[in-house]
Amino acid sequence: MTRKLIAFMCFLLSVAGISQTYKAIDTADYFQRKEFLKNFTANNEALIKGLKSQYSGRTGSEMSKIYKEFGTDFENQVKNKDFVFKSEFDAVIKSLVERLRKNYSKVPQDLKILIARDNTPNAYCLADGTFVINMGLYNWMDNEAQVASVISHELGHKIEEHTLKTVLNMVEQNKLDKSTVQNIKETTDRSSQVRNEKAFDILKNRIYKKSVEKRSLEIQADSLGYVIFKNSDFKKSEFVNALQKLQTFDTISPRELKIETYKKLYDLPKQSFKEKWMKKEDFSLYNYNFYKEKLNKDSVASHPEMVKRIEKLKKIFPELKTSVDSEKPSEAYLALKKTARMEILPNYFHSEDYGLGIYVAMQFLQDGEEEKYYKGWLGKCFFKIYEARKNYNLNRYLDRVEPKGQSESYQQFLNFMWNLSLDEIKNISDYYQVAGVAATSK
């Protein structure tokens, strides 16, 4: 199951009292983005210059190249409005960082806060001190203390310079791999099978090594992050509670989208619901064992399982062994949670995840929430699907059905979408754009 697919589950947390006249976050932030890009570019150039002087030869050149490419990619994300400026999230995040810094002086002073239009509960810190917080963190966490715990974990990565160490290790490993590959090419054994097996061993060993290193860095960041967190005025137990919330995010399965919901939403005045739309692709003859994986999935996971991370923390810090319920969120936190919730559909639309946008809108409507608002987004996403179908590039915006890795509910949804004709998609788009045009005008 993809992380994007799992990410839609963050909308399931009920938040009462969402305004019927919600006003989307203002993205008219040209001057703020321009000023940020100016500073980011200067800082990244200074970082690259420093790397060239600190690391000589090919190592310095390769590291500089990596950071330059990353800088260009990140600048493009900013220009694409993947981040929002001057939002109500900024001041709150800054205040959380200040509370963490108060009794731990190693927290950097020059952090710059960016809020990402991303529905996954995540945060990360760049080398220049730019701290990125995903909106999804507010959807998934119960209170500001849990958000602060995620921030403290990322501060642990930053203080220990884990990103720089990872890049350095990657460059050094590349040099070793090139040397080994050259030896394989020059081997006296000309058997193609033997050479391929040796090459695969290099790949396998490298993946396993990266996995072990990544797990070690995550545990280090947990430990240092908790030290930062426990020295603040936040309730200590919320650090573990946040990890448990992330564990739920990693493992939860999507709720079922009922067939009755399809019939209710798509039986339109000018286009009746058709049972053939729900016809499923037949995978009964699919041989799951045909594609045998040569690597064990668990051994190459990108991070250690949350259960193991929690167990490790409790072993190091015995005071965390006692489970304590999450604290009630403040009114200020609930207000931001509502905002993040209402931005879920705009975020999917911005990232061009139109198929997921429709799926999520249907879930909201199935729950009877904000009908005009979500019907409007349903229409907007269907219009983009219509354009993609007409231009023969629908695969870019709508997943194909995969018998492995997708819930039955999501497979049913994808079958429904692919069964619709171009005209049927257009009719649905027209109907729902009219139904929700007032609520979604921006």
Coordinates of C-alpha atoms in Angstrom, one line a residue:
M1 CA 0.0 0.0 0.0
T2 CA 1.5 3.4 -1.0
R3 CA 2.1 6.1 1.6
K4 CA 0.0 8.5 -0.4
L5 CA -2.9 6.0 -0.2
I6 CA -2.5 5.6 3.5
A7 CA -2.2 9.3 3.9
F8 CA -5.9 9.9 3.1
M9 CA -6.7 8.2 6.4
C10 CA -5.8 11.3 8.3
F11 CA -9.2 12.7 7.4
L12 CA -11.0 10.1 9.5
L13 CA -10.2 12.0 12.8
S14 CA -13.5 13.7 13.6
V15 CA -13.3 17.4 14.3
A16 CA -16.5 19.1 15.3
G17 CA -17.6 22.6 14.3
I18 CA -15.8 23.1 11.0
S19 CA -17.0 26.3 9.4
Q20 CA -19.4 26.1 6.5
T21 CA -17.7 29.1 5.0
Y22 CA -14.1 27.9 5.2
K23 CA -11.6 30.2 3.5
A24 CA -8.6 28.4 2.0
I25 CA -5.1 29.3 3.0
D26 CA -3.9 32.4 1.1
T27 CA -1.2 31.5 -1.5
A28 CA -0.6 35.0 -2.7
D29 CA 2.8 35.0 -1.0
Y30 CA 5.0 36.0 -3.9
F31 CA 7.3 38.3 -1.9
Q32 CA 7.7 35.9 1.0
R33 CA 8.7 33.1 -1.4
K34 CA 11.0 35.4 -3.3
E35 CA 12.8 36.5 -0.1
F36 CA 13.0 32.8 1.1
L37 CA 14.5 31.7 -2.2
K38 CA 17.1 34.4 -2.1
N39 CA 18.3 33.4 1.3
F40 CA 18.1 29.7 0.7
T41 CA 20.1 30.0 -2.5
A42 CA 22.8 32.0 -0.8
N43 CA 23.0 29.6 2.2
N44 CA 23.1 26.5 -0.1
E45 CA 25.9 28.1 -2.1
A46 CA 27.8 28.8 1.1
L47 CA 27.3 25.2 2.2
I48 CA 28.6 23.9 -1.1
K49 CA 31.7 26.1 -0.9
G50 CA 32.4 24.9 2.6
L51 CA 32.1 21.2 1.5
K52 CA 34.6 21.7 -1.3
S53 CA 37.1 23.2 1.2
Q54 CA 36.4 20.6 3.9
Y55 CA 36.5 17.5 1.7
S56 CA 39.2 17.3 -1.0
G57 CA 39.2 15.6 -4.4
R58 CA 36.3 13.5 -5.7
T59 CA 34.6 13.3 -2.3
G60 CA 34.2 17.0 -2.1
S61 CA 33.1 17.3 -5.7
E62 CA 30.5 14.5 -5.4
M63 CA 29.0 16.0 -2.2
S64 CA 28.9 19.4 -3.7
K65 CA 27.1 18.0 -6.7
I66 CA 24.5 16.3 -4.5
Y67 CA 23.7 19.4 -2.5
K68 CA 23.6 21.5 -5.6
E69 CA 21.0 19.2 -7.2
F70 CA 19.0 19.0 -4.0
G71 CA 19.0 22.8 -3.8
T72 CA 17.7 23.2 -7.3
D73 CA 15.0 20.6 -6.7
F74 CA 13.9 22.3 -3.4
E75 CA 13.8 25.7 -5.0
N76 CA 11.5 24.3 -7.7
Q77 CA 9.2 23.0 -5.0
V78 CA 9.1 26.4 -3.4
K79 CA 8.3 28.0 -6.8
N80 CA 5.6 25.4 -7.3
K81 CA 3.9 26.6 -4.1
D82 CA 4.4 23.2 -2.4
F83 CA 4.9 25.2 0.8
V84 CA 2.7 28.0 2.3
F85 CA 3.9 31.2 3.8
K86 CA 2.3 33.6 6.3
S87 CA -0.1 31.0 7.5
E88 CA -1.4 30.6 11.0
F89 CA 0.8 27.6 11.4
D90 CA 4.1 29.6 11.4
A91 CA 3.8 31.3 14.7
V92 CA 2.6 28.2 16.5
I93 CA 5.5 26.0 15.2
K94 CA 8.0 28.8 16.1
S95 CA 6.6 28.8 19.7
L96 CA 6.9 25.0 20.0
V97 CA 10.6 25.3 18.9
E98 CA 11.2 28.0 21.4
R99 CA 9.8 25.9 24.2
L100 CA 12.1 23.1 23.1
R101 CA 15.1 25.4 23.0
K102 CA 14.5 27.1 26.4
N103 CA 16.3 24.4 28.4
Y104 CA 18.4 22.9 25.6
S105 CA 20.8 25.5 24.1
K106 CA 22.0 23.2 21.3
V107 CA 18.8 23.7 19.4
P108 CA 19.8 25.9 16.4
Q109 CA 18.9 29.6 16.6
D110 CA 18.6 30.2 12.8
L111 CA 15.7 27.7 12.1
K112 CA 13.4 28.9 9.3
I113 CA 9.9 27.4 9.3
L114 CA 8.1 26.1 6.2
I115 CA 4.7 24.5 6.1
A116 CA 4.3 21.8 3.4
R117 CA 1.1 21.1 1.5
D118 CA 1.5 17.4 2.3
N119 CA -1.0 15.2 4.1
T120 CA 1.5 12.8 5.6
P121 CA 2.4 13.3 9.3
N122 CA 6.1 14.2 8.8
A123 CA 8.7 16.9 9.4
Y124 CA 12.3 17.3 8.3
C125 CA 15.2 19.8 8.8
L126 CA 17.5 20.9 6.0
A127 CA 21.2 21.7 6.2
D128 CA 20.7 25.4 6.1
G129 CA 18.3 25.4 9.1
T130 CA 15.0 25.3 7.1
F131 CA 12.5 23.3 9.1
V132 CA 9.7 21.8 7.1
I133 CA 6.4 20.7 8.8
N134 CA 3.8 18.8 6.9
M135 CA 0.2 19.9 7.4
G136 CA -0.6 16.2 7.9
L137 CA 1.2 16.3 11.2
Y138 CA -1.7 18.4 12.6
N139 CA -4.3 15.9 11.2
W140 CA -2.7 12.9 12.8
M141 CA -1.3 14.1 16.1
D142 CA -3.6 14.6 19.1
N143 CA -2.1 17.8 20.6
E144 CA 0.8 20.3 20.2
A145 CA 3.0 18.2 22.6
Q146 CA 3.0 15.4 20.1
V147 CA 3.8 17.8 17.2
A148 CA 6.7 19.1 19.4
S149 CA 7.9 15.5 19.9
V150 CA 8.2 15.0 16.2
I151 CA 10.0 18.3 15.9
S152 CA 12.4 17.3 18.7
H153 CA 13.2 14.0 16.8
E154 CA 14.1 16.0 13.7
L155 CA 16.2 18.4 15.8
G156 CA 18.1 15.3 16.9
H157 CA 18.9 14.5 13.3
K158 CA 19.9 18.1 12.7
I159 CA 22.2 18.5 15.8
E160 CA 23.9 15.2 15.0
E161 CA 24.3 16.2 11.3
H162 CA 22.8 12.9 10.1
T163 CA 22.0 14.2 6.6
L164 CA 25.6 15.2 6.0
K165 CA 26.9 11.9 7.4
T166 CA 24.5 10.0 5.2
V167 CA 25.6 11.9 2.1
L168 CA 29.3 11.4 2.9
N169 CA 28.7 7.6 3.5
M170 CA 26.9 7.4 0.2
V171 CA 29.7 9.1 -1.7
E172 CA 32.3 6.8 -0.1
Q173 CA 30.2 3.7 -0.8
N174 CA 29.9 4.8 -4.4
K175 CA 33.6 4.8 -4.8
L176 CA 33.9 1.4 -3.3
D177 CA 31.1 0.0 -5.4
K178 CA 32.7 1.3 -8.6
S179 CA 36.0 -0.3 -7.7
T180 CA 34.2 -3.7 -7.0
V181 CA 32.2 -3.5 -10.2
Q182 CA 35.4 -2.9 -12.2
N183 CA 36.9 -6.0 -10.6
I184 CA 33.8 -8.0 -11.6
K185 CA 34.2 -6.9 -15.2
E186 CA 37.8 -7.9 -15.2
T187 CA 37.2 -11.3 -13.6
T188 CA 38.6 -14.4 -15.4
D189 CA 35.2 -16.1 -15.0
R190 CA 33.3 -14.9 -18.1
S191 CA 30.0 -16.6 -17.1
S192 CA 27.3 -13.9 -17.4
Q193 CA 25.3 -15.7 -14.6
V194 CA 28.3 -15.5 -12.2
R195 CA 28.9 -11.9 -12.9
N196 CA 25.2 -11.0 -12.5
E197 CA 25.1 -12.9 -9.2
K198 CA 28.2 -11.0 -7.9
A199 CA 26.6 -7.7 -9.0
F200 CA 23.4 -8.5 -7.2
D201 CA 25.4 -9.4 -4.1
I202 CA 26.8 -5.8 -4.2
L203 CA 23.3 -4.3 -4.5
K204 CA 22.0 -6.6 -1.7
N205 CA 24.8 -5.8 0.7
R206 CA 24.5 -2.1 0.0
I207 CA 20.8 -2.1 0.7
Y208 CA 21.2 -4.0 3.9
K209 CA 24.0 -1.8 5.0
K210 CA 22.0 1.4 4.3
S211 CA 19.1 -0.1 6.1
V212 CA 21.2 -0.8 9.3
E213 CA 22.7 2.6 9.1
K214 CA 19.3 4.3 8.7
R215 CA 17.8 2.4 11.6
S216 CA 20.8 3.4 13.8
L217 CA 20.3 7.1 12.9
E218 CA 16.6 7.0 13.7
I219 CA 17.2 5.5 17.1
Q220 CA 19.9 8.1 17.8
A221 CA 17.5 10.9 16.8
D222 CA 14.8 9.3 19.0
S223 CA 17.2 9.3 22.0
L224 CA 18.5 12.9 21.5
G225 CA 15.0 14.1 20.6
Y226 CA 13.7 12.8 23.8
V227 CA 16.4 14.4 25.8
I228 CA 15.5 17.7 24.2
F229 CA 11.8 17.0 24.8
K230 CA 12.0 16.0 28.4
N231 CA 14.0 19.2 29.3
S232 CA 11.1 21.2 28.0
D233 CA 7.7 21.9 29.7
F234 CA 5.9 19.2 27.7
K235 CA 4.5 16.1 29.3
K236 CA 7.2 13.4 28.8
S237 CA 4.8 10.6 28.0
E238 CA 3.6 12.5 24.8
F239 CA 6.9 11.6 23.1
V240 CA 6.0 7.9 23.1
N241 CA 2.3 8.7 22.4
A242 CA 3.4 10.5 19.2
L243 CA 5.5 7.5 18.1
Q244 CA 2.5 5.3 18.8
K245 CA 0.4 7.6 16.6
L246 CA 2.9 7.3 13.8
Q247 CA 2.9 3.5 14.3
T248 CA -0.8 3.6 13.6
F249 CA -0.3 5.7 10.5
D250 CA 2.2 3.1 9.2
T251 CA -0.1 0.1 9.7
I252 CA -3.7 1.3 9.4
S253 CA -5.9 0.1 6.5
P254 CA -8.3 2.4 4.7
R255 CA -12.0 2.2 5.8
E256 CA -14.4 0.7 3.4
L257 CA -16.1 2.9 0.9
K258 CA -19.7 1.5 0.7
I259 CA -21.4 0.6 -2.6
E260 CA -24.4 2.6 -1.4
T261 CA -22.1 5.7 -1.5
Y262 CA -21.4 5.2 -5.2
K263 CA -25.1 4.8 -5.9
K264 CA -26.0 7.9 -3.9
L265 CA -23.3 10.1 -5.4
Y266 CA -23.4 9.0 -9.1
D267 CA -27.1 8.4 -9.7
L268 CA -27.6 11.9 -11.3
P269 CA -30.6 13.6 -12.9
K270 CA -29.1 13.4 -16.4
Q271 CA -27.1 10.2 -15.9
S272 CA -28.4 7.2 -14.0
F273 CA -26.1 4.9 -12.0
K274 CA -24.9 1.9 -13.9
E275 CA -24.1 -1.4 -12.2
K276 CA -21.5 -2.1 -14.9
W277 CA -19.4 0.7 -13.4
M278 CA -18.7 -1.5 -10.4
K279 CA -17.4 -4.5 -12.4
K280 CA -14.1 -5.7 -11.0
E281 CA -11.1 -6.9 -12.9
D282 CA -10.6 -10.6 -12.6
F283 CA -7.4 -11.6 -10.9
S284 CA -8.4 -15.1 -10.0
L285 CA -5.7 -16.6 -12.3
Y286 CA -3.0 -14.2 -11.1
N287 CA 0.0 -16.1 -9.9
Y288 CA 1.4 -14.2 -6.9
N289 CA 4.4 -16.5 -6.6
F290 CA 5.5 -15.9 -10.2
Y291 CA 7.4 -12.7 -9.1
K292 CA 9.6 -14.0 -6.3
E293 CA 11.4 -11.2 -4.5
K294 CA 15.1 -11.8 -3.9
L295 CA 15.2 -9.4 -0.9
N296 CA 13.4 -9.8 2.4
K297 CA 11.1 -6.7 2.8
D298 CA 11.5 -6.4 6.5
S299 CA 15.3 -6.4 6.3
V300 CA 15.4 -3.5 3.9
A301 CA 12.7 -1.3 5.5
S302 CA 13.6 2.4 5.4
H303 CA 13.2 2.8 9.1
P304 CA 12.9 0.6 12.1
E305 CA 9.4 -0.4 13.1
M306 CA 7.9 2.0 15.6
V307 CA 7.4 -0.9 18.1
K308 CA 11.1 -1.5 18.2
R309 CA 11.9 2.2 18.5
I310 CA 9.5 2.6 21.4
E311 CA 10.9 -0.5 23.1
K312 CA 14.4 0.9 22.7
L313 CA 13.4 4.3 24.2
K314 CA 11.8 2.6 27.2
K315 CA 14.9 0.6 27.8
I316 CA 17.1 3.7 27.7
F317 CA 14.6 5.9 29.6
P318 CA 12.8 3.8 32.2
E319 CA 10.4 6.7 33.0
L320 CA 8.7 6.0 29.7
K321 CA 7.6 2.5 30.6
T322 CA 4.4 3.7 32.2
S323 CA 1.7 4.4 29.6
V324 CA -0.2 7.6 30.0
D325 CA -3.2 8.8 27.9
S326 CA -2.8 11.7 25.6
E327 CA -3.6 15.1 26.9
K328 CA -6.5 17.1 25.6
P329 CA -5.6 19.5 22.9
S330 CA -5.9 23.2 23.4
E331 CA -8.5 25.3 21.5
A332 CA -5.6 26.8 19.5
Y333 CA -4.5 23.4 18.4
L334 CA -8.0 22.3 17.5
A335 CA -8.3 25.4 15.3
L336 CA -5.2 24.5 13.4
K337 CA -6.3 20.9 13.2
K338 CA -9.5 22.1 11.5
T339 CA -7.6 24.1 9.1
A340 CA -5.3 21.2 8.2
R341 CA -8.3 19.0 7.8
M342 CA -10.0 21.4 5.4
E343 CA -6.8 21.6 3.4
I344 CA -6.6 17.9 2.7
L345 CA -8.5 18.1 -0.6
P346 CA -6.7 21.3 -1.7
N347 CA -3.4 19.6 -0.9
Y348 CA -4.2 16.5 -3.0
F349 CA -5.4 18.8 -5.8
H350 CA -2.2 20.8 -5.7
S351 CA -0.1 17.7 -5.9
E352 CA -2.2 16.5 -8.8
D353 CA -3.3 13.4 -6.9
Y354 CA -6.8 13.7 -8.5
G355 CA -7.7 10.0 -8.1
L356 CA -7.0 10.1 -4.4
G357 CA -8.8 13.4 -4.2
I358 CA -12.0 11.8 -5.5
Y359 CA -11.6 8.8 -3.1
V360 CA -11.1 11.1 -0.1
A361 CA -14.0 13.4 -1.1
M362 CA -16.3 10.4 -1.4
Q363 CA -15.2 9.3 2.2
F364 CA -16.0 12.8 3.5
L365 CA -19.4 12.8 1.8
Q366 CA -20.1 9.2 3.0
D367 CA -19.7 10.6 6.5
G368 CA -22.0 13.5 5.7
E369 CA -19.5 16.3 6.2
E370 CA -19.5 19.7 4.5
E371 CA -21.4 18.5 1.5
K372 CA -21.1 21.7 -0.6
Y373 CA -17.4 22.0 0.0
Y374 CA -16.5 18.4 -0.8
K375 CA -18.9 18.1 -3.7
G376 CA -17.1 21.1 -5.2
W377 CA -13.8 19.4 -4.8
L378 CA -15.2 16.2 -6.2
G379 CA -16.2 18.1 -9.3
K380 CA -12.9 19.8 -9.7
C381 CA -11.0 16.5 -9.4
F382 CA -13.3 14.8 -11.9
F383 CA -12.7 17.6 -14.4
K384 CA -9.0 17.0 -14.2
I385 CA -9.6 13.2 -14.6
Y386 CA -11.7 14.1 -17.7
E387 CA -8.9 16.2 -19.2
A388 CA -6.4 13.4 -18.5
R389 CA -8.6 10.8 -20.1
K390 CA -9.2 13.0 -23.1
N391 CA -5.4 13.6 -23.5
Y392 CA -4.6 9.8 -23.0
N393 CA -2.5 10.4 -19.9
L394 CA -4.9 9.2 -17.2
N395 CA -2.2 6.8 -15.7
R396 CA -0.4 9.9 -14.4
Y397 CA -3.3 10.8 -12.1
L398 CA -5.1 7.6 -11.4
D399 CA -3.6 4.3 -10.1
R400 CA -4.1 1.0 -11.9
V401 CA -5.6 -1.9 -10.0
E402 CA -2.9 -4.0 -8.3
P403 CA -4.0 -7.3 -6.7
K404 CA -1.2 -6.9 -4.1
G405 CA -0.8 -3.9 -1.9
Q406 CA -4.2 -2.3 -2.3
S407 CA -7.2 -2.6 -0.1
E408 CA -10.4 -4.2 -1.5
S409 CA -12.1 -0.8 -1.1
Y410 CA -9.5 1.0 -3.1
Q411 CA -9.4 -1.6 -5.8
Q412 CA -13.2 -1.3 -6.1
F413 CA -12.8 2.5 -6.5
L414 CA -10.1 2.1 -9.2
N415 CA -12.3 -0.4 -11.1
F416 CA -15.2 2.1 -10.9
M417 CA -13.0 5.0 -12.2
W418 CA -11.5 3.0 -15.1
N419 CA -14.9 1.7 -16.1
L420 CA -16.3 5.2 -16.7
S421 CA -16.4 6.4 -20.2
L422 CA -15.1 9.9 -21.2
D423 CA -18.7 11.3 -21.5
E424 CA -19.7 9.8 -18.2
I425 CA -16.7 11.4 -16.5
K426 CA -17.6 14.7 -18.0
N427 CA -21.3 14.5 -16.8
I428 CA -20.1 13.8 -13.3
S429 CA -17.6 16.6 -13.4
D430 CA -20.2 19.1 -14.7
Y431 CA -22.8 18.1 -12.1
Y432 CA -20.5 18.4 -9.1
Q433 CA -18.7 21.5 -10.2
V434 CA -22.1 23.3 -10.4
A435 CA -23.2 21.8 -7.1
G436 CA -20.2 23.1 -5.2
V437 CA -18.9 26.1 -7.2
A438 CA -19.8 28.7 -4.5
A439 CA -18.0 26.8 -1.8
T440 CA -14.8 26.1 -3.7
S441 CA -14.2 29.5 -5.4
K442 CA -10.8 30.7 -4.5

